[in-house]
mmCIF file of C-alpha atoms in Angstrom:
data_model
loop_
_atom_site.group_PDB
_atom_site.id
_atom_site.type_symbol
_atom_site.label_atom_id
_atom_site.label_comp_id
_atom_site.label_asym_id
_atom_site.label_seq_id
_atom_site.Cartn_x
_atom_site.Cartn_y
_atom_site.Cartn_z
ATOM 1 C CA MET Q 23 7.692 -89.461 6.037
ATOM 2 C CA THR Q 24 11.419 -89.678 5.503
ATOM 3 C CA GLU Q 25 13.769 -86.749 5.357
ATOM 4 C CA GLN Q 26 14.452 -85.203 1.967
ATOM 5 C CA TYR Q 27 18.130 -85.006 1.011
ATOM 6 C CA SER Q 28 19.675 -82.611 -1.492
ATOM 7 C CA GLU Q 29 21.197 -83.985 -4.676
ATOM 8 C CA ALA Q 30 24.591 -82.774 -3.445
ATOM 9 C CA GLU Q 31 24.239 -84.789 -0.216
ATOM 10 C CA LYS Q 32 23.213 -87.888 -2.187
ATOM 11 C CA ARG Q 33 26.167 -87.542 -4.587
ATOM 12 C CA LYS Q 34 28.593 -87.055 -1.685
ATOM 13 C CA THR Q 35 27.295 -90.195 0.064
ATOM 14 C CA ARG Q 36 27.441 -92.283 -3.143
ATOM 15 C CA ALA Q 37 30.994 -91.080 -3.850
ATOM 16 C CA LEU Q 38 32.129 -91.922 -0.321
ATOM 17 C CA LEU Q 39 30.550 -95.381 -0.528
ATOM 18 C CA SER Q 40 32.217 -95.988 -3.887
ATOM 19 C CA VAL Q 41 35.641 -95.076 -2.522
ATOM 20 C CA TYR Q 42 35.011 -97.217 0.568
ATOM 21 C CA PHE Q 43 34.115 -100.319 -1.455
ATOM 22 C CA GLU Q 44 37.009 -99.757 -3.852
ATOM 23 C CA SER Q 45 39.364 -99.517 -0.863
ATOM 24 C CA LEU Q 46 38.194 -103.013 0.092
ATOM 25 C CA GLY Q 47 38.937 -104.244 -3.417
ATOM 26 C CA GLN Q 48 35.225 -104.635 -4.098
ATOM 27 C CA SER Q 49 33.155 -103.277 -6.951
ATOM 28 C CA PRO Q 50 31.126 -100.277 -5.739
ATOM 29 C CA ALA Q 51 28.081 -101.614 -7.602
ATOM 30 C CA ASP Q 52 28.396 -104.984 -5.845
ATOM 31 C CA GLY Q 53 28.862 -103.329 -2.461
ATOM 32 C CA ILE Q 54 25.795 -101.134 -2.894
ATOM 33 C CA HIS Q 55 23.810 -104.167 -4.076
ATOM 34 C CA GLU Q 56 24.809 -105.992 -0.884
ATOM 35 C CA LEU Q 57 23.581 -103.049 1.204
ATOM 36 C CA HIS Q 58 20.243 -103.048 -0.620
ATOM 37 C CA ALA Q 59 19.859 -106.831 -0.314
ATOM 38 C CA LYS Q 60 20.681 -106.698 3.410
ATOM 39 C CA PHE Q 61 18.156 -103.898 3.980
ATOM 40 C CA LEU Q 62 15.416 -105.858 2.209
ATOM 41 C CA LYS Q 63 16.219 -109.022 4.161
ATOM 42 C CA GLU Q 64 16.277 -107.194 7.516
ATOM 43 C CA ASN Q 65 12.872 -105.704 6.725
ATOM 44 C CA ASN Q 66 11.457 -109.017 5.435
ATOM 45 C CA VAL Q 67 10.692 -107.576 1.988
ATOM 46 C CA THR Q 68 10.521 -110.152 -0.789
ATOM 47 C CA GLU Q 69 9.408 -110.236 -4.425
ATOM 48 C CA ALA Q 70 6.041 -111.476 -3.162
ATOM 49 C CA HIS Q 71 5.528 -108.002 -1.624
ATOM 50 C CA LYS Q 72 6.112 -106.145 -4.902
ATOM 51 C CA PRO Q 73 2.469 -106.062 -6.114
ATOM 52 C CA MET Q 74 1.280 -104.585 -2.817
ATOM 53 C CA LEU Q 75 4.187 -102.131 -2.683
ATOM 54 C CA ASP Q 76 3.405 -101.026 -6.247
ATOM 55 C CA LYS Q 77 -0.221 -100.476 -5.237
ATOM 56 C CA ILE Q 78 0.866 -98.365 -2.246
ATOM 57 C CA VAL Q 79 3.161 -96.281 -4.461
ATOM 58 C CA ARG Q 80 0.329 -95.647 -6.942
ATOM 59 C CA SER Q 81 -1.969 -94.621 -4.083
ATOM 60 C CA GLN Q 82 0.652 -92.246 -2.654
ATOM 61 C CA ARG Q 83 1.187 -90.657 -6.069
ATOM 62 C CA GLU Q 84 -2.551 -90.239 -6.529
ATOM 63 C CA LEU Q 85 -2.873 -88.663 -3.075
ATOM 64 C CA LYS Q 86 0.048 -86.325 -3.774
ATOM 65 C CA LYS Q 87 -1.565 -85.298 -7.079
ATOM 66 C CA LYS Q 88 -4.871 -84.578 -5.323
ATOM 67 C CA GLU Q 89 -3.078 -82.624 -2.596
ATOM 68 C CA LYS Q 90 -1.371 -80.501 -5.235
ATOM 69 C CA GLU Q 91 -4.678 -79.866 -7.020
ATOM 70 C CA ARG Q 92 -6.382 -79.001 -3.732
ATOM 71 C CA GLY Q 93 -3.524 -76.874 -2.445
ATOM 72 C CA GLY Q 94 -3.200 -78.704 0.842
ATOM 73 C CA LYS Q 95 -2.797 -82.038 2.536
ATOM 74 C CA TYR Q 96 -5.507 -84.605 2.979
ATOM 75 C CA GLU Q 97 -5.809 -86.263 6.350
ATOM 76 C CA THR Q 98 -5.719 -90.031 6.380
ATOM 77 C CA SER Q 99 -8.303 -91.985 8.324
ATOM 78 C CA THR Q 100 -5.767 -92.747 11.062
ATOM 79 C CA GLN Q 101 -5.038 -89.042 11.487
ATOM 80 C CA THR Q 102 -8.708 -88.174 11.951
ATOM 81 C CA GLN Q 103 -9.662 -91.068 14.224
ATOM 82 C CA LYS Q 104 -10.057 -90.283 17.888
ATOM 83 C CA HIS Q 105 -8.444 -92.673 20.305
ATOM 84 C CA TYR Q 106 -10.221 -93.066 23.614
#
């Protein structure tokens, strides 16, 4: 799982990126879009992946809801498998 960042850290990073892109004479929104597009391309994520990604997100939300109801984490099948 990825690290959780505070809202203050996120705001500080967005503000710094905005100033950086403006210093280049570029719209901050366009610069951030370019970063997102580059990330998706580098990770080979296309619109064709969206249905599967949506399904994964729904599954994660469902698991998180069940974990909250249960009061603990569920182990996934890969966590419980023994590797010999």
